[in-house]
mmCIF file of C-alpha atoms in Angstrom:
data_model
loop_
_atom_site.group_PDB
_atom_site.id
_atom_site.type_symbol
_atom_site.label_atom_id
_atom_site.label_comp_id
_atom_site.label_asym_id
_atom_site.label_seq_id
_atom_site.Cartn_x
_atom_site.Cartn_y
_atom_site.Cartn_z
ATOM 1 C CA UNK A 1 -56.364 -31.748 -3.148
ATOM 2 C CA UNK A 2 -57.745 -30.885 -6.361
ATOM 3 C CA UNK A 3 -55.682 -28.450 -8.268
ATOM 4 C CA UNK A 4 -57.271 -24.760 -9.630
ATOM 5 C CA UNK A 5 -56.561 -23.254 -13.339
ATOM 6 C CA UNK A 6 -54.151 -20.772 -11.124
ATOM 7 C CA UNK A 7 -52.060 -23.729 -9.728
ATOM 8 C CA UNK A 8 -51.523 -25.044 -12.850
ATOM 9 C CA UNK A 9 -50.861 -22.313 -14.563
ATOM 10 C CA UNK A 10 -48.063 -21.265 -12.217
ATOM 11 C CA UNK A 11 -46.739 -24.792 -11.989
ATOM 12 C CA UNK A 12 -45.820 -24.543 -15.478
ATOM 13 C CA UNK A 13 -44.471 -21.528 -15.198
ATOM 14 C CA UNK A 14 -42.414 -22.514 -12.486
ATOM 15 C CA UNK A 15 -41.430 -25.338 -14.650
ATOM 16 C CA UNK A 16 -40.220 -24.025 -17.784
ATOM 17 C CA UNK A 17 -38.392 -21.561 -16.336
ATOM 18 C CA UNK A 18 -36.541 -23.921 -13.702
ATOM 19 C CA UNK A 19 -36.011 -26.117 -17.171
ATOM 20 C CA UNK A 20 -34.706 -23.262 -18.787
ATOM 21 C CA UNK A 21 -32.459 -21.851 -16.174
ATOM 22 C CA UNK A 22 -30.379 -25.757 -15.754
ATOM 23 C CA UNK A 23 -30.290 -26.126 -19.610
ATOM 24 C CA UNK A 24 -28.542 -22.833 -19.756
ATOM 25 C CA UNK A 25 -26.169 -23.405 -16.593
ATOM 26 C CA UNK A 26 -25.432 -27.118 -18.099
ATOM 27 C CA UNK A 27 -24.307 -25.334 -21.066
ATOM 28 C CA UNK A 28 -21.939 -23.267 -19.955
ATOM 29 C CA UNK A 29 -20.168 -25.199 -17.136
ATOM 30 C CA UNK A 30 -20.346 -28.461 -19.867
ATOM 31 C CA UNK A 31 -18.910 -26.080 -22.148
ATOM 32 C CA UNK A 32 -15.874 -25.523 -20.086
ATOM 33 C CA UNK A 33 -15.382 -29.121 -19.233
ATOM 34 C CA UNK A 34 -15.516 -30.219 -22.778
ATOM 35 C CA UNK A 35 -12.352 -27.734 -22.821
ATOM 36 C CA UNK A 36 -11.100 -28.903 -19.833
ATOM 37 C CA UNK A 37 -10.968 -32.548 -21.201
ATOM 38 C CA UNK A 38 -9.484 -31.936 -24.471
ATOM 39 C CA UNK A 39 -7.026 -30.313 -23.230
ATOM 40 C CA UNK A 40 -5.766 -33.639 -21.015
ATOM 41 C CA UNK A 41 -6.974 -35.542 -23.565
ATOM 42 C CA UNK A 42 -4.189 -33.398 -26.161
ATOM 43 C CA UNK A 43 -1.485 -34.103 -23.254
ATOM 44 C CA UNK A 44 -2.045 -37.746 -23.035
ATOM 45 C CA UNK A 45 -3.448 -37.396 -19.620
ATOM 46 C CA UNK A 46 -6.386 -39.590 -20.689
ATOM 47 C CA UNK A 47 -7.237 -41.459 -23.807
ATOM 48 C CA UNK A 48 -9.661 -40.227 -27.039
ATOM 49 C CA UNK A 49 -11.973 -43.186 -25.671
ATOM 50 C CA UNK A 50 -12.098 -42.536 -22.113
ATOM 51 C CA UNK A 51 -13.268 -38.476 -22.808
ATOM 52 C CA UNK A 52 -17.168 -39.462 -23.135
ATOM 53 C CA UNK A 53 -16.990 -41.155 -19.607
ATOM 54 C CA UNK A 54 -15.801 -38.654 -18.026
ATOM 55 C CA UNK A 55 -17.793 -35.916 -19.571
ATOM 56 C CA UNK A 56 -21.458 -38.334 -18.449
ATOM 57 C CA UNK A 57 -19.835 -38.186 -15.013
ATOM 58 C CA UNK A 58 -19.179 -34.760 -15.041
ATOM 59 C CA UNK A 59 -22.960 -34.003 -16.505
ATOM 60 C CA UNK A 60 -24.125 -35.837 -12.989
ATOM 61 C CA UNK A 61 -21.955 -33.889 -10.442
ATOM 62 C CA UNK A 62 -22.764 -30.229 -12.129
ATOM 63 C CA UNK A 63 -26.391 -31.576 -12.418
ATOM 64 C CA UNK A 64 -26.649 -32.206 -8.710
ATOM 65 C CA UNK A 65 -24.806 -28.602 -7.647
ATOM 66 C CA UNK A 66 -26.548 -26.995 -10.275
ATOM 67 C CA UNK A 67 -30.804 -28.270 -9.127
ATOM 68 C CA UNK A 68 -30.623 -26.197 -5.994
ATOM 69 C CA UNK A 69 -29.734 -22.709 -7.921
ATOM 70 C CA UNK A 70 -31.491 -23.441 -11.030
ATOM 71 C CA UNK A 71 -34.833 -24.145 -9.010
ATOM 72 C CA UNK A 72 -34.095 -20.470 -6.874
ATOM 73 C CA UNK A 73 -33.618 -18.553 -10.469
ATOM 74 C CA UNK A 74 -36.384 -20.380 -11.744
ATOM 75 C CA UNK A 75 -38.690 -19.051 -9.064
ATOM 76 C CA UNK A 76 -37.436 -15.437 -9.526
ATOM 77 C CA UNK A 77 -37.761 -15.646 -12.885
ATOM 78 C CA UNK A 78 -41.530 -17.025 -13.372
ATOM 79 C CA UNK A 79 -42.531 -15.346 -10.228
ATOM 80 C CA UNK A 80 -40.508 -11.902 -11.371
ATOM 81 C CA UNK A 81 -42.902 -11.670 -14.454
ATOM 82 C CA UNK A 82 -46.240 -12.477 -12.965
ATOM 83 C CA UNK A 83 -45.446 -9.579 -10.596
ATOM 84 C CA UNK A 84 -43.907 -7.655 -13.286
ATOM 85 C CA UNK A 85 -46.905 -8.120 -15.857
ATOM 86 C CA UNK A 86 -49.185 -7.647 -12.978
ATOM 87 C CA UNK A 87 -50.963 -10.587 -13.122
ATOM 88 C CA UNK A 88 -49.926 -11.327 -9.579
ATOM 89 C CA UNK A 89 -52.346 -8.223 -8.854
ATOM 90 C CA UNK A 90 -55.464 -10.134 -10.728
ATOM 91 C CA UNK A 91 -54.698 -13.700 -9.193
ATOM 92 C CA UNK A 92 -54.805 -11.743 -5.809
ATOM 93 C CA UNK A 93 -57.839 -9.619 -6.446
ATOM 94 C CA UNK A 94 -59.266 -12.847 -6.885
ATOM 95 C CA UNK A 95 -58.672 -13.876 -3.676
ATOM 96 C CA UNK A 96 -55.569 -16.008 -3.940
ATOM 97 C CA UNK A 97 -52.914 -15.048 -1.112
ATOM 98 C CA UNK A 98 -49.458 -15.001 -1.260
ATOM 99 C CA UNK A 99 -49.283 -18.307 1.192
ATOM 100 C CA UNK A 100 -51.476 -20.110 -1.279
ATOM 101 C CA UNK A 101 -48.670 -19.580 -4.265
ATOM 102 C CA UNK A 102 -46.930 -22.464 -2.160
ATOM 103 C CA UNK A 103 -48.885 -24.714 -3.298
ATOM 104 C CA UNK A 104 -48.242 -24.607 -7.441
ATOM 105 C CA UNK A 105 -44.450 -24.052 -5.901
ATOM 106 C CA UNK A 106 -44.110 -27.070 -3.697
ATOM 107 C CA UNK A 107 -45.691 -29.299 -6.683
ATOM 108 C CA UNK A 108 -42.363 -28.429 -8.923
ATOM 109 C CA UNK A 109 -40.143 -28.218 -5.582
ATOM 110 C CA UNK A 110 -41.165 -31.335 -3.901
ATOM 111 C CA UNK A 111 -41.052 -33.925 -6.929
ATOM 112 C CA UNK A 112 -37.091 -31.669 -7.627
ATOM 113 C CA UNK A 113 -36.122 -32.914 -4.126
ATOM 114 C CA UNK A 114 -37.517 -36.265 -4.114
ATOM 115 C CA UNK A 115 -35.208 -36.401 -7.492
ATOM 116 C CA UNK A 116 -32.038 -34.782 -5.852
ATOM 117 C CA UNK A 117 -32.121 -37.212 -3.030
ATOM 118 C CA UNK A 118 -32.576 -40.298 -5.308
ATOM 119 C CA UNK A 119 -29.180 -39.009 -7.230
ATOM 120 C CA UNK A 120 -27.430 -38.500 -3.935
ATOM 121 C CA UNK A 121 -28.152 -41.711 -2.210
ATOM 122 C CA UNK A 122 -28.462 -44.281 -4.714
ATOM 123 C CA UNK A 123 -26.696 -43.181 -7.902
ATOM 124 C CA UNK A 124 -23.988 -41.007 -6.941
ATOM 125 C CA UNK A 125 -22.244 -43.891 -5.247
ATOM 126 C CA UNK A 126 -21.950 -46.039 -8.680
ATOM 127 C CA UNK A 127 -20.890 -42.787 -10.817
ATOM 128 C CA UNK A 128 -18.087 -41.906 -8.564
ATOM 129 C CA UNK A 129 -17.032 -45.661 -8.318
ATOM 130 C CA UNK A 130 -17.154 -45.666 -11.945
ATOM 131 C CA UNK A 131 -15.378 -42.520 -12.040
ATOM 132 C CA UNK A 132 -12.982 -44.459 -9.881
ATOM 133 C CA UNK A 133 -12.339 -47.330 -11.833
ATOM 134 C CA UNK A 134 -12.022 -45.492 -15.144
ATOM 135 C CA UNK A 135 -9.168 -43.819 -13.700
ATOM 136 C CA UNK A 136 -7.600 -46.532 -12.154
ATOM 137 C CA UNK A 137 -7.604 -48.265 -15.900
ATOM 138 C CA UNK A 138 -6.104 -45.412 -17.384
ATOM 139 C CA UNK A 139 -3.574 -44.978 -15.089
ATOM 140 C CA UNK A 140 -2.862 -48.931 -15.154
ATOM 141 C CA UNK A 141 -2.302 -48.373 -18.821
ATOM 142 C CA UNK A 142 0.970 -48.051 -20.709
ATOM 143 C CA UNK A 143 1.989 -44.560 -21.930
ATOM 144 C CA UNK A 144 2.336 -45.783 -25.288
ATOM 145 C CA UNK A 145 -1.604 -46.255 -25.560
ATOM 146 C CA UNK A 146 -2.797 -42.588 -24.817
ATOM 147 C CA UNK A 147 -0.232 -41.144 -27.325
ATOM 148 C CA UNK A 148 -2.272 -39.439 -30.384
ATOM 149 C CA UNK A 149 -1.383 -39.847 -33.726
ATOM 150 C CA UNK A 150 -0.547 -36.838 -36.345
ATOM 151 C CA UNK A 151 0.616 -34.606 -33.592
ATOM 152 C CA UNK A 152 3.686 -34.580 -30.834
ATOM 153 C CA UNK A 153 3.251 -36.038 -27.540
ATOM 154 C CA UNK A 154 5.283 -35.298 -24.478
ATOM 155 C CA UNK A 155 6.173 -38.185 -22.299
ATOM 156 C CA UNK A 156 5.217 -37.860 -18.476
ATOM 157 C CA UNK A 157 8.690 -38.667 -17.216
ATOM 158 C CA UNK A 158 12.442 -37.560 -18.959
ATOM 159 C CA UNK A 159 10.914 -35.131 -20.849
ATOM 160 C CA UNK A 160 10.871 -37.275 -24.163
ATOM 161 C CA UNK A 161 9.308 -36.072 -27.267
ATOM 162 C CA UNK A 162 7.229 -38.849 -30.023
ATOM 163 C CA UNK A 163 5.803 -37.890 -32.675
ATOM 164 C CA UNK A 164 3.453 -40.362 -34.815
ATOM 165 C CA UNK A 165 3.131 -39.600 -38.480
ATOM 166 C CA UNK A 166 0.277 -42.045 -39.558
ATOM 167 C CA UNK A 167 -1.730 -45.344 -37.818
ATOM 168 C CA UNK A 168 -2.190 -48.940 -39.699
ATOM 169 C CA UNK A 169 -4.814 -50.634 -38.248
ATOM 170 C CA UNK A 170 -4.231 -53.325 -40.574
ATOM 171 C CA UNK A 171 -1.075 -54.492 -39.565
ATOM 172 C CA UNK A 172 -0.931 -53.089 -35.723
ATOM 173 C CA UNK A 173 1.388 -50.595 -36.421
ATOM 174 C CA UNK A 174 2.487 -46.498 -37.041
ATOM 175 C CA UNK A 175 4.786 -45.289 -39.832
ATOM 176 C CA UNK A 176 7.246 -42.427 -39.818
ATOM 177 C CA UNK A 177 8.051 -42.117 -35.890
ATOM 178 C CA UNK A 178 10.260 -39.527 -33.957
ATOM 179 C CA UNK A 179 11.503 -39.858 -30.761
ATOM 180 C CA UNK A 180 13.864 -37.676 -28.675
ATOM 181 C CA UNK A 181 14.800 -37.739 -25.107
ATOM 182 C CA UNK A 182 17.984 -36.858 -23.199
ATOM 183 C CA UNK A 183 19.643 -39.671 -21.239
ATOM 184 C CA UNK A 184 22.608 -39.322 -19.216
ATOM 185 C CA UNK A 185 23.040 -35.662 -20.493
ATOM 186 C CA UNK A 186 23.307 -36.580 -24.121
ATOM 187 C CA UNK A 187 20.914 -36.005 -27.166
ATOM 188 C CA UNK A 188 19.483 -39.506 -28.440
ATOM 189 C CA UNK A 189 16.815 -39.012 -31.713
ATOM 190 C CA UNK A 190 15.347 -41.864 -33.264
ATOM 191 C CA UNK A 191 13.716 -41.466 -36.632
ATOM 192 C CA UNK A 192 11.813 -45.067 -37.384
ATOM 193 C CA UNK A 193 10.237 -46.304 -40.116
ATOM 194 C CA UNK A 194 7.706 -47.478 -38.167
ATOM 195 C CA UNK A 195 6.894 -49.015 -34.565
ATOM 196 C CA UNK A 196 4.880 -51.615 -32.772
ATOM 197 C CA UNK A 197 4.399 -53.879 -29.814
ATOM 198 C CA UNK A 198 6.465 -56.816 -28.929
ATOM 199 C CA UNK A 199 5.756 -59.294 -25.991
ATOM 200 C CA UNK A 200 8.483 -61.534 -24.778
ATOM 201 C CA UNK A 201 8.104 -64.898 -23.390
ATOM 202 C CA UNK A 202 8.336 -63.225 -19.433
ATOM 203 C CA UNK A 203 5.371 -60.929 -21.181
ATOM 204 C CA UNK A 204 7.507 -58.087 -20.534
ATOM 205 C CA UNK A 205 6.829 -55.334 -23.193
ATOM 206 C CA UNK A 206 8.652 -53.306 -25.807
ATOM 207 C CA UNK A 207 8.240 -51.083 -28.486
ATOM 208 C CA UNK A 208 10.183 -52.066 -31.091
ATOM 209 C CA UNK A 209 11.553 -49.622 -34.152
ATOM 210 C CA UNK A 210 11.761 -50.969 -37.187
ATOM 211 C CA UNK A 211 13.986 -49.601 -39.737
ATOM 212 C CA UNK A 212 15.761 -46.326 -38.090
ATOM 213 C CA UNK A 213 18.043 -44.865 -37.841
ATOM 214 C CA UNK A 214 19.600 -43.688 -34.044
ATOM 215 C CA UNK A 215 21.145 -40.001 -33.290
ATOM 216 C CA UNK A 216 23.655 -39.567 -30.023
ATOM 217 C CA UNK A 217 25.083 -36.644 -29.224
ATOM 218 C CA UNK A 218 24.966 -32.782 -30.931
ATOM 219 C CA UNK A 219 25.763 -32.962 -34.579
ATOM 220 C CA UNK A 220 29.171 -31.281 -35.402
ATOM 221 C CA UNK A 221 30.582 -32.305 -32.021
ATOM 222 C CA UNK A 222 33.280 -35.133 -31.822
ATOM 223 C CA UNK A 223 31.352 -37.831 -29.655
ATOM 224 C CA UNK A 224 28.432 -37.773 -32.206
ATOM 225 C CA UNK A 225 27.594 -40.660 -33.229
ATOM 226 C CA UNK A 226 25.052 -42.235 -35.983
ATOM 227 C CA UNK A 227 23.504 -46.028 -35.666
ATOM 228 C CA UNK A 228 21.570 -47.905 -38.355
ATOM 229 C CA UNK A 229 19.415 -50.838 -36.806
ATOM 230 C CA UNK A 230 16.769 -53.199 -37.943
ATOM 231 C CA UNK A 231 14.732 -53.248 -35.302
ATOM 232 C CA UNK A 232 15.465 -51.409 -32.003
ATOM 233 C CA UNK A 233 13.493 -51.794 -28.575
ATOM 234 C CA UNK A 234 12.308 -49.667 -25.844
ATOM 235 C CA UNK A 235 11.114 -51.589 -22.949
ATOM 236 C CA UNK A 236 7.536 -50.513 -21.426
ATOM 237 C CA UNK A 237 7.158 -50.864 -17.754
ATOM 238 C CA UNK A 238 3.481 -52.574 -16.978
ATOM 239 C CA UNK A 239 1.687 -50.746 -13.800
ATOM 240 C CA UNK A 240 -0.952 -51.852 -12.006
ATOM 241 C CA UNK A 241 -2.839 -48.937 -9.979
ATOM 242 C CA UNK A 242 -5.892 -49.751 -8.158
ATOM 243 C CA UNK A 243 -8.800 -47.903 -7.929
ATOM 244 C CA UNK A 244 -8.938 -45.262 -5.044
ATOM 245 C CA UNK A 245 -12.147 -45.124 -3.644
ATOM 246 C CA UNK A 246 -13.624 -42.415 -1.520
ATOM 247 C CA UNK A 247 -16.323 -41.918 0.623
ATOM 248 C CA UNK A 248 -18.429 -40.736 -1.988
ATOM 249 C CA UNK A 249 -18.433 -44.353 -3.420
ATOM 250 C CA UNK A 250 -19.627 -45.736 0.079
ATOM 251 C CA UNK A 251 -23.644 -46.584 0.107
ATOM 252 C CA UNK A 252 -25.710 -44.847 2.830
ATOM 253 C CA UNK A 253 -25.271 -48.120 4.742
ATOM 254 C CA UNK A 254 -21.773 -47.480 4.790
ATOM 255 C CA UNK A 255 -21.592 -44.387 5.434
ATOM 256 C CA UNK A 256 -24.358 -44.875 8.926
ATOM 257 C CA UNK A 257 -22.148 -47.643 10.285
ATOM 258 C CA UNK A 258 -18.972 -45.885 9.862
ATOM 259 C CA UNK A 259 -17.619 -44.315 12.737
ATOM 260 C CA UNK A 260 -15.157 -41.994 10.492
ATOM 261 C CA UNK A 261 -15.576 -38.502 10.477
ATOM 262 C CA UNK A 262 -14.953 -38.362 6.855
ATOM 263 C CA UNK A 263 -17.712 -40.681 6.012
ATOM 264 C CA UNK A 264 -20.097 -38.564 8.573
ATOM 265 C CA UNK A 265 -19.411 -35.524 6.843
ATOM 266 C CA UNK A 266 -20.559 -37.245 3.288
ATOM 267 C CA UNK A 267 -23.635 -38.822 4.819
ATOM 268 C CA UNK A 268 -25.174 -35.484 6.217
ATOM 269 C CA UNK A 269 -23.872 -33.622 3.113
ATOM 270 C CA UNK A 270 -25.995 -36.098 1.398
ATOM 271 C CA UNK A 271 -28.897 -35.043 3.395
ATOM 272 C CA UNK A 272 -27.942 -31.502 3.553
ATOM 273 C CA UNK A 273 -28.453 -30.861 -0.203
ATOM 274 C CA UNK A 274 -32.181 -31.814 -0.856
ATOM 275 C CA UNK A 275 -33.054 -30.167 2.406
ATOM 276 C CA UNK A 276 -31.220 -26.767 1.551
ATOM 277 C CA UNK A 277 -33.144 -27.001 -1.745
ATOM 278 C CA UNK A 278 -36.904 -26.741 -0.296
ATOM 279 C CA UNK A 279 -35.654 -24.411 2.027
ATOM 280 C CA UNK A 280 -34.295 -21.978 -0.874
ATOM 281 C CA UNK A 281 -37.895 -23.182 -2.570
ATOM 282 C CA UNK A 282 -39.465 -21.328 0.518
ATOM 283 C CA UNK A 283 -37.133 -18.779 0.687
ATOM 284 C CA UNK A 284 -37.568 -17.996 -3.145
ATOM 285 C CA UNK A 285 -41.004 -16.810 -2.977
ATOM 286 C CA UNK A 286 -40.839 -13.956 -0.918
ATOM 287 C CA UNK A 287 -37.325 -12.759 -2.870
ATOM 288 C CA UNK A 288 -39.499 -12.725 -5.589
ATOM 289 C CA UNK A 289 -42.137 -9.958 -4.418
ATOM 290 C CA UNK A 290 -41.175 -7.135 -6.743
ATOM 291 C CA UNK A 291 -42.969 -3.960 -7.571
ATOM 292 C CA UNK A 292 -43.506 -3.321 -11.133
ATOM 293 C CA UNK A 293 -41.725 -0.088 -11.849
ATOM 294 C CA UNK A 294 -38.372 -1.704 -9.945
ATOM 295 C CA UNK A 295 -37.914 -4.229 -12.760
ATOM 296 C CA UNK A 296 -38.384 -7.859 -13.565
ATOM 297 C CA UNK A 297 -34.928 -8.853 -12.015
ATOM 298 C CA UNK A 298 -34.438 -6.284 -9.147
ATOM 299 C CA UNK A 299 -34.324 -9.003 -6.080
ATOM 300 C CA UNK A 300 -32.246 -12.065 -8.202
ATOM 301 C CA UNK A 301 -28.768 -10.092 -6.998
ATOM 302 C CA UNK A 302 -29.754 -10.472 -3.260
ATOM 303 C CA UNK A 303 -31.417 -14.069 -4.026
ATOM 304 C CA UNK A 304 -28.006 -15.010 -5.618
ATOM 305 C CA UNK A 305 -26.003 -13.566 -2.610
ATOM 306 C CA UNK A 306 -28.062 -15.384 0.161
ATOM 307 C CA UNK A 307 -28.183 -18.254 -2.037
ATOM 308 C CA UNK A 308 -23.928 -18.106 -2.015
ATOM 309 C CA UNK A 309 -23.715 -17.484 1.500
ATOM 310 C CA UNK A 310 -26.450 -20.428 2.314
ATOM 311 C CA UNK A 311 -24.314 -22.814 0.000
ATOM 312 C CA UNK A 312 -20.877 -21.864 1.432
ATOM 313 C CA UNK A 313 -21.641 -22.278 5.027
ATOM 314 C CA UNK A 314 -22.748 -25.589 4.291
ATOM 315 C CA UNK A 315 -19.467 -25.993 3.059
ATOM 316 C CA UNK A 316 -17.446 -24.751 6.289
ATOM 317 C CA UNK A 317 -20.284 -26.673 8.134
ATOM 318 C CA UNK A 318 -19.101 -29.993 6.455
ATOM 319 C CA UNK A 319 -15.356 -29.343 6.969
ATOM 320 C CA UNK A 320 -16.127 -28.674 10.677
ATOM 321 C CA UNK A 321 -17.421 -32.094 10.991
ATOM 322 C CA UNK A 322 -13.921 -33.362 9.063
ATOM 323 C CA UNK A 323 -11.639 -31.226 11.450
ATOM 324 C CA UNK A 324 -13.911 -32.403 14.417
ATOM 325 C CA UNK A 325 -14.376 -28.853 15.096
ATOM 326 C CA UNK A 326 -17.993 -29.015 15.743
ATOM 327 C CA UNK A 327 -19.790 -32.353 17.026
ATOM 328 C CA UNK A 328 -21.266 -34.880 14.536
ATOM 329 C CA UNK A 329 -25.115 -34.203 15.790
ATOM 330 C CA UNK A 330 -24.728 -30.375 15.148
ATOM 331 C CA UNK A 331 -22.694 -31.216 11.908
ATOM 332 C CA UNK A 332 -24.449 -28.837 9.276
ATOM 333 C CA UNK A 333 -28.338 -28.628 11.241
ATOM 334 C CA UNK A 334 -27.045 -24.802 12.124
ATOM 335 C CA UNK A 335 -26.905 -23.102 8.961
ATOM 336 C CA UNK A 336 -30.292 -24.601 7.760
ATOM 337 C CA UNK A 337 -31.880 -23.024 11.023
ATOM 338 C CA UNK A 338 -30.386 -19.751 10.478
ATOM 339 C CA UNK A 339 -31.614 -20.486 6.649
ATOM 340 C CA UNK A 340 -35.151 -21.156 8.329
ATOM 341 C CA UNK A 341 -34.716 -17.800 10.330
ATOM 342 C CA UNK A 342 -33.969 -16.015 7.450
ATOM 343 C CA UNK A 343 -36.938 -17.215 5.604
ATOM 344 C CA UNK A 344 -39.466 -16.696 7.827
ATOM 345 C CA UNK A 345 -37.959 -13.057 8.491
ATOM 346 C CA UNK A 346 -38.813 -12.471 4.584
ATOM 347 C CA UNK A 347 -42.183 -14.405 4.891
ATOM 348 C CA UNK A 348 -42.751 -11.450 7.799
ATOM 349 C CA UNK A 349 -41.393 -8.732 6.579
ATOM 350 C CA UNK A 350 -43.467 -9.060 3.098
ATOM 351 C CA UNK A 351 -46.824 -9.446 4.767
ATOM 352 C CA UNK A 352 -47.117 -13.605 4.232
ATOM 353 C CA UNK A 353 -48.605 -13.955 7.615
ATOM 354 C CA UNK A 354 -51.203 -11.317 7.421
ATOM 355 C CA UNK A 355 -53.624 -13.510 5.399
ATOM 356 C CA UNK A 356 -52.780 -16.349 7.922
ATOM 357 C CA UNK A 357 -53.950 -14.281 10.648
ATOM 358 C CA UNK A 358 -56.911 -12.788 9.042
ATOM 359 C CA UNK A 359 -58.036 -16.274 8.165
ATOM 360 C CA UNK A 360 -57.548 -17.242 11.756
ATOM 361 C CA UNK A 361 -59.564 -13.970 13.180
ATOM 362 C CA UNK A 362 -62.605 -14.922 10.354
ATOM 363 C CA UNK A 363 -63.255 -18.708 11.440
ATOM 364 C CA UNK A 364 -63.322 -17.450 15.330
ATOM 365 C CA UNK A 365 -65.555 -14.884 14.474
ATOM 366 C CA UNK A 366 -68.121 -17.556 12.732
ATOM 367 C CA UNK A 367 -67.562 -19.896 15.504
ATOM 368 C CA UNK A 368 -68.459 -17.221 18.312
ATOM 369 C CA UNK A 369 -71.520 -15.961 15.981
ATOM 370 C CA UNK A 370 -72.588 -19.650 15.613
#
């Protein structure tokens, strides 16, 4: 099929704008994560080093959700100013139909969910087990190694406060540390010198304070007491969590010869998303039929509801299959034929299948004159 000046010039329209519409959505959601991640990072939920792994993993799932709806805008967009500049009215005086737009459409929708379905299938599975096993090694880690330095940390459990004035990486070790928790109702405050690890021969571990001084009690009171030590330690319980993985780390493989309706769930949701996305491709086009005077942007609030209502009934489908409500065959298959319904309804109702017909009606008309 040899391509025309008009298909390529509205294949790169459709292009930059679906490129434009993702860059702009990646923004904002990234954005938000970025806060999202300092903010645990700040608590000591995960370390300094850990925060560009899970930001790359977090780029890949918003990527995936975000293809389908940046494609639809994308669509509206381009489309919305063709129509708008009326240049939709030359390309059709020059006899280009409305069902022959598909054709610069499906060569930016088709290669978009060839891509989505690569991302599902083969590397979704190793960024959620990575995702996995990042967590599991933070969570295996001691406490002591996500606190930040020049600023107070809270401890997860008792409520302790630490703060660390300053880090030498030359001798393994912090100056000018604070420490208060409350044990067996009283007030113990430690202010160190400075601290660092110790490993006994059983390779139990402890933080040991060097050079503090050791606060009990409410000052004024009559139980208030003040100790002077060398070196003081605080033993550091070693965990060992293993990774938790969930179906989303299974391979397709896995997830056919599973007879869990968990794993069934993930394997047609896997499906369900590249499919939904050349369905909104085809449902796109006629959403974007807009009459000049009415505004470049006059149909992208009823795209974006039918587009939200598509998306979340996917969602209810897949929790159907999970609660066994409806059986694994149907799973999610409904809503894409109502989706199909709907599409053709707008193909109709915006006069897609009058050129088909008139076609049709001109080739009999040749072959009963021939």
């Amino acid at each position: 099929m040899k391509l025309t000046i008009i298909d390529k010039y509205i294949a790169k329209e459709l292009l930059t704008a679906c490129l434009s519409v993702i860059f702009v959505l990646l923004i904002i959601v990234l954005s938000t994560e970025v806060v999202h991640l300092l903010k645990w990072v700040s608590q000591g939920i995960i370390p300094l080093s850990a925060f560009l792994s899970y930001l790359l993993n977090s780029l890949f799932e918003f990527s995936v959700v975000l293809i389908p709806l940046s494609l639809l805008m994308g669509i509206l967009l381009s489309f919305g100013r063709l129509y708008r500049d009326s240049e939709m009215a030359a390309i059709m005086s020059a006899g280009i139909g409305p069902l022959q737009w598909y054709r610069p459409l499906m060569l930016i929708a088709v290669p978009t969910t060839v891509l989505l379905l690569i991302l599902l299938i083969y590397v979704k599975p190793l960024i959620t087990h990575q995702r996995a096993l990042i967590t599991a090694e933070i969570r295996s880690q001691a406490e002591v190694d996500t606190l930040l330095v020049g600023q107070f940390n809270r401890a997860s459990k008792g409520g302790g406060v630490l703060f660390l004035e300053s880090e030498d990486d030359d001798i393994a070790q912090i100056n000018n540390v604070f420490f208060q928790q409350r044990r067996e109702e009283d007030n113990h405050i430690d202010l160190a010198a400075s601290t660092s690890s110790y490993f006994n021969e059983d390779g139990r571990r402890y933080m040991m304070m060097h050079g503090g001084t050791h606060y009990i009690g409410e000052p004024g009171q009559a139980d208030f007491k003040i100790i002077k030590y060398k070196d003081y330690g605080i033993h550091i319980d070693r965990k060992q969590v293993q990774a938790h993985l969930s179906e989303k780390s299974k391979s397709m493989a896995e997830l056919w010869a599973s007879d869990s309706l968990v794993d069934s769930a993930e394997l047609q949701w896997r499906l369900t998303l590249p499919l939904a996305t050349i369905i909104v491709a085809l449902m796109a086009l006629p959403l974007s039929h807009t009459d000049p005077r009415s505004g470049r942007y006059s149909k992208l609030a009823l795209a974006l509801i039918l587009y939200l209502v598509y998306s979340n009934l996917l969602g209810v489908g897949k929790t159907w299959i999970v609660q066994d409500v409806v059986p694994v065959w149907v799973g999610t298959w409904w809503v894409h034929l109502i989706a199909i319904g709907v599409t053709l309804y707008l193909l109709k109702r915006n006069g897609y299948f009058i050129g088909l017909r008139l076609s049709n009606k001109t080739s009999d008309s040749k072959k009963a004159g021939a």
